[in-house]
mmCIF file of N, CA and C in Angstrom:
data_model
loop_
_atom_site.group_PDB
_atom_site.id
_atom_site.type_symbol
_atom_site.label_atom_id
_atom_site.label_comp_id
_atom_site.label_asym_id
_atom_site.label_seq_id
_atom_site.Cartn_x
_atom_site.Cartn_y
_atom_site.Cartn_z
ATOM 1 N N PRO A 1 -20.476 -17.233 -0.950
ATOM 2 C CA PRO A 1 -19.624 -15.674 -2.153
ATOM 3 C C PRO A 1 -18.265 -16.130 -1.653
ATOM 4 N N ALA A 2 -17.222 -16.023 -2.493
ATOM 5 C CA ALA A 2 -16.228 -15.650 -2.536
ATOM 6 C C ALA A 2 -15.865 -14.628 -1.450
ATOM 7 N N PRO A 3 -14.897 -14.872 -0.343
ATOM 8 C CA PRO A 3 -14.684 -13.528 0.655
ATOM 9 C C PRO A 3 -13.599 -12.212 -0.713
ATOM 10 N N LEU A 4 -13.195 -10.929 -0.492
ATOM 11 C CA LEU A 4 -13.149 -10.006 -1.141
ATOM 12 C C LEU A 4 -11.625 -10.233 -0.617
ATOM 13 N N PRO A 5 -10.910 -9.970 -1.587
ATOM 14 C CA PRO A 5 -8.907 -9.727 -1.452
ATOM 15 C C PRO A 5 -8.944 -9.104 -0.199
ATOM 16 N N SER A 6 -7.965 -9.768 0.906
ATOM 17 C CA SER A 6 -7.675 -8.910 1.711
ATOM 18 C C SER A 6 -6.864 -7.586 1.485
ATOM 19 N N PRO A 7 -7.063 -6.250 2.185
ATOM 20 C CA PRO A 7 -6.175 -5.403 1.374
ATOM 21 C C PRO A 7 -4.538 -5.013 2.477
ATOM 22 N N TYR A 8 -4.651 -5.833 3.263
ATOM 23 C CA TYR A 8 -3.675 -6.227 4.213
ATOM 24 C C TYR A 8 -2.274 -6.917 3.418
ATOM 25 N N TYR A 9 -1.165 -6.871 3.546
ATOM 26 C CA TYR A 9 0.181 -6.730 2.943
ATOM 27 C C TYR A 9 0.353 -7.772 3.349
ATOM 28 N N SER A 10 0.326 -9.076 2.311
ATOM 29 C CA SER A 10 1.239 -10.529 2.348
ATOM 30 C C SER A 10 2.987 -10.031 1.815
ATOM 31 N N ALA A 11 3.719 -10.211 2.939
ATOM 32 C CA ALA A 11 5.601 -10.392 3.145
ATOM 33 C C ALA A 11 5.761 -11.359 1.750
ATOM 34 N N PRO A 12 6.558 -11.390 1.103
ATOM 35 C CA PRO A 12 7.028 -12.344 0.317
ATOM 36 C C PRO A 12 7.884 -12.762 1.161
ATOM 37 N N GLU A 13 8.558 -14.414 0.672
ATOM 38 C CA GLU A 13 9.622 -14.577 1.742
ATOM 39 C C GLU A 13 10.725 -13.899 1.741
ATOM 40 N N GLU A 14 11.365 -12.847 0.677
ATOM 41 C CA GLU A 14 11.922 -11.522 0.448
ATOM 42 C C GLU A 14 11.475 -10.611 1.059
ATOM 43 N N ALA A 15 11.189 -9.664 1.414
ATOM 44 C CA ALA A 15 10.235 -8.543 1.634
ATOM 45 C C ALA A 15 11.238 -7.826 2.192
ATOM 46 N N PRO A 16 11.082 -6.569 1.306
ATOM 47 C CA PRO A 16 11.687 -5.354 1.403
ATOM 48 C C PRO A 16 11.853 -4.570 2.541
ATOM 49 N N SER A 17 13.268 -4.188 2.471
ATOM 50 C CA SER A 17 13.821 -3.685 4.034
ATOM 51 C C SER A 17 13.013 -2.132 3.886
ATOM 52 N N LEU A 18 12.512 -2.610 4.745
ATOM 53 C CA LEU A 18 12.029 -0.880 5.234
ATOM 54 C C LEU A 18 13.031 -0.793 7.020
ATOM 55 N N ALA A 19 14.160 -0.998 7.236
ATOM 56 C CA ALA A 19 14.665 0.066 7.509
ATOM 57 C C ALA A 19 14.675 1.584 7.968
ATOM 58 N N PRO A 20 14.524 1.999 9.019
ATOM 59 C CA PRO A 20 14.569 3.717 8.809
ATOM 60 C C PRO A 20 15.242 4.258 7.917
ATOM 61 N N SER A 21 14.965 4.917 7.201
ATOM 62 C CA SER A 21 15.760 5.631 6.206
ATOM 63 C C SER A 21 15.294 6.937 6.609
ATOM 64 N N SER A 22 14.637 7.448 6.915
ATOM 65 C CA SER A 22 13.741 8.867 7.662
ATOM 66 C C SER A 22 13.635 9.487 9.249
ATOM 67 N N PRO A 23 13.549 10.241 9.230
ATOM 68 C CA PRO A 23 13.402 10.071 10.933
ATOM 69 C C PRO A 23 12.445 9.722 11.490
ATOM 70 N N PHE A 24 11.223 8.808 10.574
ATOM 71 C CA PHE A 24 9.870 8.302 11.305
ATOM 72 C C PHE A 24 10.464 7.094 11.654
ATOM 73 N N GLU A 25 10.090 6.683 12.281
ATOM 74 C CA GLU A 25 10.771 5.762 13.348
ATOM 75 C C GLU A 25 8.962 5.657 14.577
ATOM 76 N N GLU A 26 8.577 4.511 14.284
ATOM 77 C CA GLU A 26 7.518 3.825 15.186
ATOM 78 C C GLU A 26 7.784 2.674 15.781
ATOM 79 N N ALA A 27 6.899 2.465 16.829
ATOM 80 C CA ALA A 27 7.146 0.814 17.714
ATOM 81 C C ALA A 27 6.518 0.154 16.585
ATOM 82 N N PRO A 28 6.762 -1.148 16.973
ATOM 83 C CA PRO A 28 5.811 -2.414 15.871
ATOM 84 C C PRO A 28 4.485 -2.227 15.969
ATOM 85 N N SER A 29 3.949 -2.112 14.857
ATOM 86 C CA SER A 29 2.228 -2.433 14.945
ATOM 87 C C SER A 29 1.765 -3.947 15.425
ATOM 88 N N PRO A 30 0.596 -3.610 15.885
ATOM 89 C CA PRO A 30 -0.523 -4.725 16.310
ATOM 90 C C PRO A 30 -0.826 -5.824 14.969
ATOM 91 N N SER A 31 -1.058 -7.155 14.996
ATOM 92 C CA SER A 31 -1.291 -7.545 13.977
ATOM 93 C C SER A 31 -2.583 -7.505 14.168
ATOM 94 N N PRO A 32 -3.391 -7.099 11.932
ATOM 95 C CA PRO A 32 -4.484 -6.911 11.933
ATOM 96 C C PRO A 32 -5.202 -7.654 12.518
ATOM 97 N N THR A 33 -6.060 -6.885 11.930
ATOM 98 C CA THR A 33 -7.898 -6.998 12.998
ATOM 99 C C THR A 33 -8.102 -8.242 12.039
ATOM 100 N N SER A 34 -9.401 -9.089 11.964
ATOM 101 C CA SER A 34 -10.118 -10.618 11.695
ATOM 102 C C SER A 34 -10.870 -9.742 10.276
ATOM 103 N N ASP A 35 -11.305 -8.461 10.690
ATOM 104 C CA ASP A 35 -12.165 -7.764 9.753
ATOM 105 C C ASP A 35 -11.581 -7.583 8.500
ATOM 106 N N GLU A 36 -11.572 -8.603 7.261
ATOM 107 C CA GLU A 36 -11.159 -8.095 5.995
ATOM 108 C C GLU A 36 -11.758 -7.005 5.050
ATOM 109 N N ASN A 37 -12.771 -6.759 6.141
ATOM 110 C CA ASN A 37 -13.241 -5.040 5.307
ATOM 111 C C ASN A 37 -12.522 -4.025 5.714
ATOM 112 N N ASN A 38 -11.989 -4.136 6.416
ATOM 113 C CA ASN A 38 -11.452 -2.747 7.033
ATOM 114 C C ASN A 38 -10.218 -2.345 6.237
ATOM 115 N N TYR A 39 -10.071 -1.425 5.163
ATOM 116 C CA TYR A 39 -8.953 -1.101 4.132
ATOM 117 C C TYR A 39 -7.441 -0.427 5.046
ATOM 118 N N GLN A 40 -7.979 -0.071 6.273
ATOM 119 C CA GLN A 40 -6.781 0.415 7.411
ATOM 120 C C GLN A 40 -5.712 -0.468 7.299
ATOM 121 N N ASN A 41 -4.545 -0.306 6.891
ATOM 122 C CA ASN A 41 -3.616 -1.735 7.289
ATOM 123 C C ASN A 41 -2.048 -1.168 8.539
ATOM 124 N N VAL A 42 -2.216 -2.018 9.359
ATOM 125 C CA VAL A 42 -1.889 -1.662 10.772
ATOM 126 C C VAL A 42 -0.244 -1.639 10.437
ATOM 127 N N SER A 43 0.345 -2.356 9.593
ATOM 128 C CA SER A 43 1.494 -2.386 9.228
ATOM 129 C C SER A 43 1.888 -1.474 8.802
ATOM 130 N N GLY A 44 1.329 -0.322 8.138
ATOM 131 C CA GLY A 44 1.924 0.740 6.877
ATOM 132 C C GLY A 44 2.369 0.442 6.044
ATOM 133 N N LEU A 45 1.922 -1.100 5.438
ATOM 134 C CA LEU A 45 2.216 -1.405 3.589
ATOM 135 C C LEU A 45 1.145 -1.867 3.339
ATOM 136 N N PHE A 46 1.178 -1.029 2.046
ATOM 137 C CA PHE A 46 -0.024 -1.114 1.073
ATOM 138 C C PHE A 46 0.814 -1.434 -0.139
ATOM 139 N N ASP A 47 0.407 -2.565 -1.013
ATOM 140 C CA ASP A 47 1.102 -3.067 -1.822
ATOM 141 C C ASP A 47 -0.050 -2.749 -3.067
ATOM 142 N N VAL A 48 0.167 -1.788 -3.702
ATOM 143 C CA VAL A 48 -1.018 -2.341 -4.595
ATOM 144 C C VAL A 48 -1.672 -2.896 -5.504
ATOM 145 N N ARG A 49 -1.047 -4.546 -5.678
ATOM 146 C CA ARG A 49 -1.584 -5.400 -6.208
ATOM 147 C C ARG A 49 -3.401 -5.872 -5.213
ATOM 148 N N LYS A 50 -2.698 -5.314 -4.162
ATOM 149 C CA LYS A 50 -4.164 -5.651 -3.253
ATOM 150 C C LYS A 50 -5.015 -4.426 -3.314
ATOM 151 N N PHE A 51 -5.062 -3.669 -4.398
ATOM 152 C CA PHE A 51 -5.927 -2.682 -4.611
ATOM 153 C C PHE A 51 -6.148 -2.623 -5.975
ATOM 154 N N GLY A 52 -6.142 -4.371 -6.790
ATOM 155 C CA GLY A 52 -6.674 -4.300 -7.603
ATOM 156 C C GLY A 52 -5.776 -4.031 -9.121
ATOM 157 N N ALA A 53 -4.097 -3.590 -9.042
ATOM 158 C CA ALA A 53 -3.620 -3.630 -9.524
ATOM 159 C C ALA A 53 -2.308 -4.945 -10.334
ATOM 160 N N ILE A 54 -3.106 -4.753 -11.534
ATOM 161 C CA ILE A 54 -2.594 -6.363 -12.401
ATOM 162 C C ILE A 54 -0.837 -6.013 -13.087
ATOM 163 N N GLY A 55 -0.469 -5.355 -13.314
ATOM 164 C CA GLY A 55 0.900 -4.931 -13.668
ATOM 165 C C GLY A 55 1.438 -6.143 -14.752
ATOM 166 N N ASP A 56 0.484 -6.107 -16.051
ATOM 167 C CA ASP A 56 0.672 -7.038 -17.249
ATOM 168 C C ASP A 56 1.346 -5.956 -18.205
ATOM 169 N N GLY A 57 1.280 -4.973 -18.017
ATOM 170 C CA GLY A 57 1.731 -4.116 -19.286
ATOM 171 C C GLY A 57 0.556 -3.827 -20.142
ATOM 172 N N ILE A 58 -0.823 -4.333 -19.719
ATOM 173 C CA ILE A 58 -1.879 -3.786 -20.947
ATOM 174 C C ILE A 58 -3.003 -3.054 -19.662
ATOM 175 N N THR A 59 -2.799 -3.509 -18.653
ATOM 176 C CA THR A 59 -4.286 -3.362 -18.142
ATOM 177 C C THR A 59 -4.116 -1.732 -17.433
ATOM 178 N N ASP A 60 -4.416 -0.761 -17.348
ATOM 179 C CA ASP A 60 -4.807 0.473 -16.683
ATOM 180 C C ASP A 60 -4.830 0.220 -14.908
ATOM 181 N N ASP A 61 -3.608 0.855 -13.724
ATOM 182 C CA ASP A 61 -3.418 0.052 -12.954
ATOM 183 C C ASP A 61 -3.417 1.591 -12.285
ATOM 184 N N THR A 62 -4.573 2.871 -13.091
ATOM 185 C CA THR A 62 -4.298 4.166 -12.559
ATOM 186 C C THR A 62 -4.556 4.123 -11.310
ATOM 187 N N GLU A 63 -5.885 2.981 -11.024
ATOM 188 C CA GLU A 63 -7.127 3.398 -10.296
ATOM 189 C C GLU A 63 -6.938 3.039 -8.611
ATOM 190 N N SER A 64 -5.862 1.589 -9.250
ATOM 191 C CA SER A 64 -5.315 0.870 -7.868
ATOM 192 C C SER A 64 -4.756 1.959 -7.152
ATOM 193 N N PHE A 65 -3.711 2.342 -8.134
ATOM 194 C CA PHE A 65 -2.426 3.195 -7.369
ATOM 195 C C PHE A 65 -3.602 4.430 -6.734
ATOM 196 N N LYS A 66 -4.380 4.985 -7.357
ATOM 197 C CA LYS A 66 -4.983 6.032 -6.575
ATOM 198 C C LYS A 66 -5.681 5.340 -5.144
ATOM 199 N N MET A 67 -5.990 4.443 -5.209
ATOM 200 C CA MET A 67 -6.781 3.373 -4.258
ATOM 201 C C MET A 67 -6.125 3.624 -3.036
ATOM 202 N N ALA A 68 -4.921 2.886 -3.432
ATOM 203 C CA ALA A 68 -3.608 2.696 -2.621
ATOM 204 C C ALA A 68 -3.314 3.708 -2.032
ATOM 205 N N TRP A 69 -3.132 4.869 -2.742
ATOM 206 C CA TRP A 69 -2.760 6.320 -2.096
ATOM 207 C C TRP A 69 -3.887 7.069 -1.149
ATOM 208 N N ASP A 70 -4.720 7.131 -1.170
ATOM 209 C CA ASP A 70 -5.545 7.130 -0.923
ATOM 210 C C ASP A 70 -5.792 6.918 0.699
ATOM 211 N N THR A 71 -5.928 5.397 0.447
ATOM 212 C CA THR A 71 -5.868 4.121 1.743
ATOM 213 C C THR A 71 -4.440 5.097 3.088
ATOM 214 N N ALA A 72 -3.340 4.947 2.421
ATOM 215 C CA ALA A 72 -1.988 5.021 3.045
ATOM 216 C C ALA A 72 -2.502 6.649 3.629
ATOM 217 N N CYS A 73 -3.076 7.594 2.737
ATOM 218 C CA CYS A 73 -2.842 8.825 3.277
ATOM 219 C C CYS A 73 -3.569 9.259 4.331
ATOM 220 N N GLN A 74 -4.692 8.156 4.504
ATOM 221 C CA GLN A 74 -5.681 8.325 5.924
ATOM 222 C C GLN A 74 -5.082 7.683 6.434
ATOM 223 N N SER A 75 -4.033 6.707 6.638
ATOM 224 C CA SER A 75 -3.566 6.148 7.660
ATOM 225 C C SER A 75 -2.865 7.466 8.866
ATOM 226 N N GLU A 76 -2.741 6.846 10.155
ATOM 227 C CA GLU A 76 -1.942 7.974 10.976
ATOM 228 C C GLU A 76 -0.928 7.477 11.113
ATOM 229 N N LEU A 77 -0.548 6.133 10.695
ATOM 230 C CA LEU A 77 1.127 6.028 11.077
ATOM 231 C C LEU A 77 1.914 6.790 10.927
ATOM 232 N N ALA A 78 2.966 7.045 11.071
ATOM 233 C CA ALA A 78 4.235 8.128 10.939
ATOM 234 C C ALA A 78 4.688 7.555 9.500
ATOM 235 N N LEU A 79 4.821 6.900 9.045
ATOM 236 C CA LEU A 79 5.274 6.203 7.871
ATOM 237 C C LEU A 79 4.449 5.164 7.258
ATOM 238 N N ASN A 80 3.719 5.390 5.878
ATOM 239 C CA ASN A 80 2.769 4.663 4.794
ATOM 240 C C ASN A 80 4.392 4.424 4.067
ATOM 241 N N VAL A 81 3.817 3.222 3.557
ATOM 242 C CA VAL A 81 4.874 2.571 2.039
ATOM 243 C C VAL A 81 4.017 1.926 0.925
ATOM 244 N N ILE A 82 3.581 2.716 -0.036
ATOM 245 C CA ILE A 82 2.993 1.970 -0.904
ATOM 246 C C ILE A 82 3.971 1.097 -1.937
ATOM 247 N N PHE A 83 3.439 0.297 -1.851
ATOM 248 C CA PHE A 83 4.462 -1.122 -2.080
ATOM 249 C C PHE A 83 4.248 -1.290 -3.988
ATOM 250 N N VAL A 84 5.466 -0.800 -4.293
ATOM 251 C CA VAL A 84 5.208 -1.181 -5.821
ATOM 252 C C VAL A 84 6.057 -2.406 -6.489
ATOM 253 N N PRO A 85 5.701 -3.826 -6.339
ATOM 254 C CA PRO A 85 6.883 -5.253 -6.707
ATOM 255 C C PRO A 85 7.701 -4.672 -7.873
ATOM 256 N N ASN A 86 9.089 -5.379 -7.809
ATOM 257 C CA ASN A 86 9.118 -5.367 -8.856
ATOM 258 C C ASN A 86 8.970 -6.650 -10.087
ATOM 259 N N GLY A 87 9.328 -6.938 -11.126
ATOM 260 C CA GLY A 87 8.734 -7.837 -12.115
ATOM 261 C C GLY A 87 7.708 -8.032 -13.005
ATOM 262 N N PHE A 88 6.756 -6.226 -12.984
ATOM 263 C CA PHE A 88 5.354 -6.500 -12.739
ATOM 264 C C PHE A 88 5.532 -4.953 -13.789
ATOM 265 N N SER A 89 4.659 -5.115 -14.887
ATOM 266 C CA SER A 89 4.591 -3.486 -15.600
ATOM 267 C C SER A 89 3.256 -2.689 -15.400
ATOM 268 N N PHE A 90 3.277 -1.747 -14.498
ATOM 269 C CA PHE A 90 2.069 -1.123 -13.942
ATOM 270 C C PHE A 90 2.533 -0.248 -14.535
ATOM 271 N N ILE A 91 0.411 -0.142 -15.599
ATOM 272 C CA ILE A 91 0.740 1.285 -16.754
ATOM 273 C C ILE A 91 0.035 2.094 -15.500
ATOM 274 N N VAL A 92 0.258 3.545 -15.257
ATOM 275 C CA VAL A 92 -0.677 4.814 -14.583
ATOM 276 C C VAL A 92 -0.690 5.659 -15.242
ATOM 277 N N GLN A 93 -1.421 6.018 -15.307
ATOM 278 C CA GLN A 93 -2.030 6.946 -16.498
ATOM 279 C C GLN A 93 -1.126 8.582 -15.553
ATOM 280 N N SER A 94 -1.389 9.916 -16.270
ATOM 281 C CA SER A 94 -0.926 11.316 -15.713
ATOM 282 C C SER A 94 -1.950 11.396 -14.373
ATOM 283 N N SER A 95 -1.023 11.350 -13.084
ATOM 284 C CA SER A 95 -2.555 11.660 -12.319
ATOM 285 C C SER A 95 -1.729 12.488 -11.082
ATOM 286 N N ILE A 96 -2.760 12.832 -10.185
ATOM 287 C CA ILE A 96 -1.985 14.021 -9.074
ATOM 288 C C ILE A 96 -2.070 13.345 -8.034
ATOM 289 N N PHE A 97 -2.115 13.061 -7.204
ATOM 290 C CA PHE A 97 -1.853 12.237 -5.584
ATOM 291 C C PHE A 97 -2.142 13.532 -4.637
ATOM 292 N N THR A 98 -3.564 14.036 -4.032
ATOM 293 C CA THR A 98 -3.819 15.150 -3.456
ATOM 294 C C THR A 98 -3.367 14.342 -1.677
ATOM 295 N N GLY A 99 -3.182 15.483 -1.227
ATOM 296 C CA GLY A 99 -2.793 15.406 0.438
ATOM 297 C C GLY A 99 -3.502 16.811 0.756
ATOM 298 N N PRO A 100 -3.315 17.385 2.106
ATOM 299 C CA PRO A 100 -2.489 16.882 3.031
ATOM 300 C C PRO A 100 -2.884 15.477 3.576
ATOM 301 N N CYS A 101 -1.729 14.273 3.411
ATOM 302 C CA CYS A 101 -2.478 12.934 4.355
ATOM 303 C C CYS A 101 -2.122 13.210 5.803
ATOM 304 N N LYS A 102 -2.294 12.301 6.393
ATOM 305 C CA LYS A 102 -2.480 12.051 7.784
ATOM 306 C C LYS A 102 -1.300 11.541 8.480
ATOM 307 N N GLY A 103 0.065 10.913 7.841
ATOM 308 C CA GLY A 103 1.313 10.445 8.158
ATOM 309 C C GLY A 103 2.195 10.582 6.641
ATOM 310 N N GLY A 104 3.442 10.366 6.912
ATOM 311 C CA GLY A 104 4.101 10.534 5.705
ATOM 312 C C GLY A 104 3.937 9.081 4.938
ATOM 313 N N ILE A 105 4.590 8.889 3.982
ATOM 314 C CA ILE A 105 4.363 8.375 2.572
ATOM 315 C C ILE A 105 4.992 8.018 1.827
ATOM 316 N N ALA A 106 6.038 6.680 1.635
ATOM 317 C CA ALA A 106 6.837 6.647 0.501
ATOM 318 C C ALA A 106 6.894 5.315 -0.261
ATOM 319 N N LEU A 107 6.981 5.878 -1.792
ATOM 320 C CA LEU A 107 6.762 4.870 -2.309
ATOM 321 C C LEU A 107 7.929 3.697 -2.891
ATOM 322 N N LYS A 108 7.705 2.522 -2.583
ATOM 323 C CA LYS A 108 8.941 1.524 -2.465
ATOM 324 C C LYS A 108 8.790 0.491 -3.928
#
């Protein structure tokens, strides 16, 4: 069987700048473990596409955004970024993203 997609963020050649723009600052994270089923993203980046978001302007991506939020919310890192890439048309229905979260969360 084909392996499940990894929830770990794969940075494009031009990764978004994560220069500290808030008081949250932390030492570099260790490399991700080889356990592909571990949905804890040690880098603090959660790409909504890794949670199944399509961004084709037709498919409802709400559940993927909720899964990315819930996973980031459980991370104990000081800052977790839910990455929503440019160039896509994500369809997200009215939603309530609940907390409290263990660390800070930003949408980028």
